[in-house]
PDB file of C-alpha atoms in Angstrom:
ATOM      1  CA  ASP A  20      15.287   6.125 -10.746  1.00 87.00           C
ATOM      2  CA  VAL A  21      12.048   4.607  -9.454  1.00 90.00           C
ATOM      3  CA  GLN A  22       9.985   7.469  -7.802  1.00 94.00           C
ATOM      4  CA  LEU A  23       6.500   6.722  -6.326  1.00 96.00           C
ATOM      5  CA  GLN A  24       4.052   9.449  -5.785  1.00 95.00           C
ATOM      6  CA  ALA A  25       1.225   9.027  -3.328  1.00 95.00           C
ATOM      7  CA  SER A  26      -1.986  10.842  -2.915  1.00 94.00           C
ATOM      8  CA  GLY A  27      -5.490  10.579  -1.659  1.00 95.00           C
ATOM      9  CA  GLY A  28      -4.825  11.067   2.149  1.00 94.00           C
ATOM     10  CA  GLY A  29      -7.169  13.032   4.334  1.00 97.00           C
ATOM     11  CA  LEU A  30      -9.526  13.455   7.151  1.00 97.00           C
ATOM     12  CA  VAL A  31     -12.797  11.381   7.429  1.00 98.00           C
ATOM     13  CA  GLN A  32     -15.169  10.555  10.211  1.00 98.00           C
ATOM     14  CA  ALA A  33     -15.462   6.779  11.199  1.00 98.00           C
ATOM     15  CA  GLY A  34     -17.275   4.549   8.928  1.00 98.00           C
ATOM     16  CA  GLY A  35     -16.409   6.535   6.013  1.00 98.00           C
ATOM     17  CA  SER A  36     -14.251   5.876   3.011  1.00 98.00           C
ATOM     18  CA  LEU A  37     -11.059   7.076   1.316  1.00 98.00           C
ATOM     19  CA  ARG A  38      -8.906   5.968  -1.659  1.00 98.00           C
ATOM     20  CA  LEU A  39      -5.303   6.166  -1.910  1.00 98.00           C
ATOM     21  CA  ALA A  40      -3.390   6.167  -5.058  1.00 97.00           C
ATOM     22  CA  CYS A  41       0.250   5.570  -5.671  1.00 96.00           C
ATOM     23  CA  THR A  42       1.814   6.176  -9.051  1.00 95.00           C
ATOM     24  CA  ALA A  43       5.291   4.889 -10.069  1.00 93.00           C
ATOM     25  CA  SER A  44       7.617   6.207 -12.527  1.00 91.00           C
ATOM     26  CA  GLY A  45      10.935   4.885 -13.923  1.00 88.00           C
ATOM     27  CA  ILE A  46       9.804   1.346 -13.423  1.00 79.00           C
ATOM     28  CA  SER A  47      11.793  -0.495 -16.121  1.00 74.00           C
ATOM     29  CA  PHE A  48      11.113  -4.108 -14.635  1.00 74.00           C
ATOM     30  CA  ASP A  49       7.854  -5.864 -15.397  1.00 81.00           C
ATOM     31  CA  ASP A  50       7.564  -8.092 -12.177  1.00 88.00           C
ATOM     32  CA  TYR A  51       7.030  -6.320  -9.131  1.00 91.00           C
ATOM     33  CA  ALA A  52       5.004  -5.815  -5.787  1.00 94.00           C
ATOM     34  CA  MET A  53       3.699  -2.675  -4.815  1.00 95.00           C
ATOM     35  CA  GLY A  54       1.227  -1.445  -2.025  1.00 96.00           C
ATOM     36  CA  TRP A  55       0.784   0.205   1.203  1.00 98.00           C
ATOM     37  CA  PHE A  56       2.627   0.317   4.767  1.00 98.00           C
ATOM     38  CA  ARG A  57       1.195   2.572   7.629  1.00 98.00           C
ATOM     39  CA  GLN A  58       3.032   3.976  10.748  1.00 98.00           C
ATOM     40  CA  ALA A  59       0.825   5.357  13.750  1.00 96.00           C
ATOM     41  CA  PRO A  60       2.530   7.655  16.325  1.00 92.00           C
ATOM     42  CA  GLY A  61       4.729   5.570  18.395  1.00 94.00           C
ATOM     43  CA  LYS A  62       4.182   2.277  16.568  1.00 96.00           C
ATOM     44  CA  ASP A  63       6.383   0.455  14.109  1.00 96.00           C
ATOM     45  CA  ARG A  64       5.577   0.435  10.325  1.00 97.00           C
ATOM     46  CA  GLU A  65       3.164  -2.327   9.338  1.00 97.00           C
ATOM     47  CA  GLY A  66       2.213  -3.824   6.179  1.00 98.00           C
ATOM     48  CA  VAL A  67      -1.023  -2.961   5.373  1.00 98.00           C
ATOM     49  CA  SER A  68      -1.912  -4.136   1.697  1.00 98.00           C
ATOM     50  CA  PHE A  69       0.099  -5.405  -1.558  1.00 98.00           C
ATOM     51  CA  ILE A  70      -0.189  -6.976  -5.057  1.00 95.00           C
ATOM     52  CA  ALA A  71       1.782  -8.585  -7.142  1.00 93.00           C
ATOM     53  CA  THR A  72       1.991  -7.786 -11.234  1.00 89.00           C
ATOM     54  CA  THR A  73       3.066 -11.256 -11.776  1.00 86.00           C
ATOM     55  CA  ASP A  74      -0.394 -12.884 -11.004  1.00 87.00           C
ATOM     56  CA  ASP A  75      -2.418 -10.365  -9.126  1.00 89.00           C
ATOM     57  CA  SER A  76      -1.960 -11.949  -5.868  1.00 93.00           C
ATOM     58  CA  THR A  77      -2.386  -9.766  -3.081  1.00 96.00           C
ATOM     59  CA  TYR A  78      -1.916  -9.367   0.713  1.00 97.00           C
ATOM     60  CA  TYR A  79      -3.723  -7.891   3.469  1.00 98.00           C
ATOM     61  CA  ALA A  80      -3.106  -7.382   7.156  1.00 98.00           C
ATOM     62  CA  ASP A  81      -5.761  -9.101   9.333  1.00 98.00           C
ATOM     63  CA  SER A  82      -6.743  -5.527  10.669  1.00 97.00           C
ATOM     64  CA  VAL A  83      -7.893  -4.342   7.355  1.00 98.00           C
ATOM     65  CA  LYS A  84      -9.555  -7.426   5.799  1.00 98.00           C
ATOM     66  CA  GLY A  85     -12.915  -7.087   4.478  1.00 98.00           C
ATOM     67  CA  ARG A  86     -12.744  -3.466   4.469  1.00 98.00           C
ATOM     68  CA  PHE A  87      -9.654  -2.361   2.397  1.00 98.00           C
ATOM     69  CA  THR A  88      -9.360  -3.327  -1.471  1.00 98.00           C
ATOM     70  CA  ILE A  89      -6.037  -2.996  -3.046  1.00 98.00           C
ATOM     71  CA  SER A  90      -6.163  -2.981  -7.052  1.00 96.00           C
ATOM     72  CA  ILE A  91      -3.417  -2.039  -9.825  1.00 93.00           C
ATOM     73  CA  ASP A  92      -3.667  -0.415 -13.162  1.00 92.00           C
ATOM     74  CA  ILE A  93      -0.198  -1.659 -14.735  1.00 87.00           C
ATOM     75  CA  SER A  94      -0.731   0.354 -17.868  1.00 89.00           C
ATOM     76  CA  LYS A  95      -0.495   3.320 -15.504  1.00 90.00           C
ATOM     77  CA  ASP A  96       1.922   1.797 -12.970  1.00 89.00           C
ATOM     78  CA  THR A  97      -0.473   2.876 -10.192  1.00 93.00           C
ATOM     79  CA  VAL A  98      -2.037   1.135  -7.292  1.00 96.00           C
ATOM     80  CA  TYR A  99      -5.116   2.133  -5.446  1.00 97.00           C
ATOM     81  CA  LEU A 100      -6.145   1.263  -2.009  1.00 98.00           C
ATOM     82  CA  GLN A 101      -9.876   1.467  -1.522  1.00 98.00           C
ATOM     83  CA  MET A 102     -10.446   1.979   2.526  1.00 98.00           C
ATOM     84  CA  ASN A 103     -13.880   1.359   3.564  1.00 98.00           C
ATOM     85  CA  ASN A 104     -15.563   1.533   7.096  1.00 98.00           C
ATOM     86  CA  LEU A 105     -12.614   3.178   8.498  1.00 98.00           C
ATOM     87  CA  LYS A 106     -11.864   3.138  12.010  1.00 98.00           C
ATOM     88  CA  PRO A 107     -10.089   5.538  14.340  1.00 97.00           C
ATOM     89  CA  GLU A 108      -7.131   3.006  14.687  1.00 97.00           C
ATOM     90  CA  ASP A 109      -6.687   3.448  10.894  1.00 98.00           C
ATOM     91  CA  THR A 110      -5.241   6.892  11.527  1.00 98.00           C
ATOM     92  CA  ALA A 111      -1.618   7.016  10.427  1.00 98.00           C
ATOM     93  CA  VAL A 112       0.717   7.967   7.702  1.00 98.00           C
ATOM     94  CA  TYR A 113       0.494   5.595   4.826  1.00 98.00           C
ATOM     95  CA  TYR A 114       3.405   4.957   2.898  1.00 98.00           C
ATOM     96  CA  CYS A 115       3.556   3.559  -0.697  1.00 97.00           C
ATOM     97  CA  ALA A 116       6.231   1.195  -1.775  1.00 97.00           C
ATOM     98  CA  ALA A 117       7.478  -1.132  -4.494  1.00 96.00           C
ATOM     99  CA  THR A 118       9.821  -3.730  -5.218  1.00 94.00           C
ATOM    100  CA  ILE A 119      11.062  -6.245  -7.773  1.00 92.00           C
ATOM    101  CA  ILE A 120       9.907  -9.646  -7.307  1.00 91.00           C
ATOM    102  CA  SER A 121       9.969 -13.108  -9.009  1.00 85.00           C
ATOM    103  CA  SER A 122       7.291 -14.828 -10.159  1.00 76.00           C
ATOM    104  CA  SER A 123       7.643 -17.702  -7.849  1.00 76.00           C
ATOM    105  CA  TRP A 124       7.453 -15.419  -4.708  1.00 80.00           C
ATOM    106  CA  SER A 125       4.752 -14.722  -2.239  1.00 88.00           C
ATOM    107  CA  VAL A 126       3.846 -11.286  -1.981  1.00 94.00           C
ATOM    108  CA  PRO A 127       6.389  -9.524   0.345  1.00 95.00           C
ATOM    109  CA  TYR A 128       4.785  -7.369   2.993  1.00 96.00           C
ATOM    110  CA  LEU A 129       7.848  -6.557   5.306  1.00 96.00           C
ATOM    111  CA  PRO A 130       9.352  -2.874   5.201  1.00 96.00           C
ATOM    112  CA  TYR A 131      12.936  -4.477   4.677  1.00 96.00           C
ATOM    113  CA  GLU A 132      11.772  -6.471   1.745  1.00 96.00           C
ATOM    114  CA  TYR A 133      10.875  -3.150  -0.358  1.00 96.00           C
ATOM    115  CA  SER A 134      13.254  -1.099  -2.244  1.00 95.00           C
ATOM    116  CA  TYR A 135      11.403   1.938  -3.238  1.00 96.00           C
ATOM    117  CA  TRP A 136       9.445   4.129  -1.125  1.00 97.00           C
ATOM    118  CA  GLY A 137       7.114   7.377  -1.790  1.00 95.00           C
ATOM    119  CA  GLN A 138       6.341  10.195   0.618  1.00 92.00           C
ATOM    120  CA  GLY A 139       3.787   9.279   3.394  1.00 93.00           C
ATOM    121  CA  THR A 140       0.186  10.582   2.974  1.00 96.00           C
ATOM    122  CA  LEU A 141      -1.721  11.207   6.331  1.00 97.00           C
ATOM    123  CA  VAL A 142      -4.815   9.317   7.005  1.00 98.00           C
ATOM    124  CA  THR A 143      -6.860  10.972   9.870  1.00 98.00           C
ATOM    125  CA  VAL A 144      -9.984   8.920  11.091  1.00 98.00           C
ATOM    126  CA  SER A 145     -12.090  10.771  13.781  1.00 97.00           C
ATOM    127  CA  SER A 146     -14.611   9.094  16.121  1.00 94.00           C
TER     128      SER A 146
END
């Protein structure tokens, strides 16, 4: 079974930075996408950022472009999300997710497209 272990959440002031990490275990396939969703209280879960192992293509939600950077260490099956210039509206529970993809696919970013999920990690940005 694929398991995802997320870490790195916490409390930070607006303008600060955090780095989330998610390590996958039990992955036996080569081509996959991995990344982060988030869900704030009373809101739907939204895709934040994802990366594909096929060609390192990425997806960023408009709200985080220029502030967040996703990267992957395939040797460790670990994806990182560097979050800079954090804003109070970034406050949410962040969920790591992964799914098998084909090399011809664009990077998926909708919740239903992901098969494997980790536990959430809370990010709180104070104003």
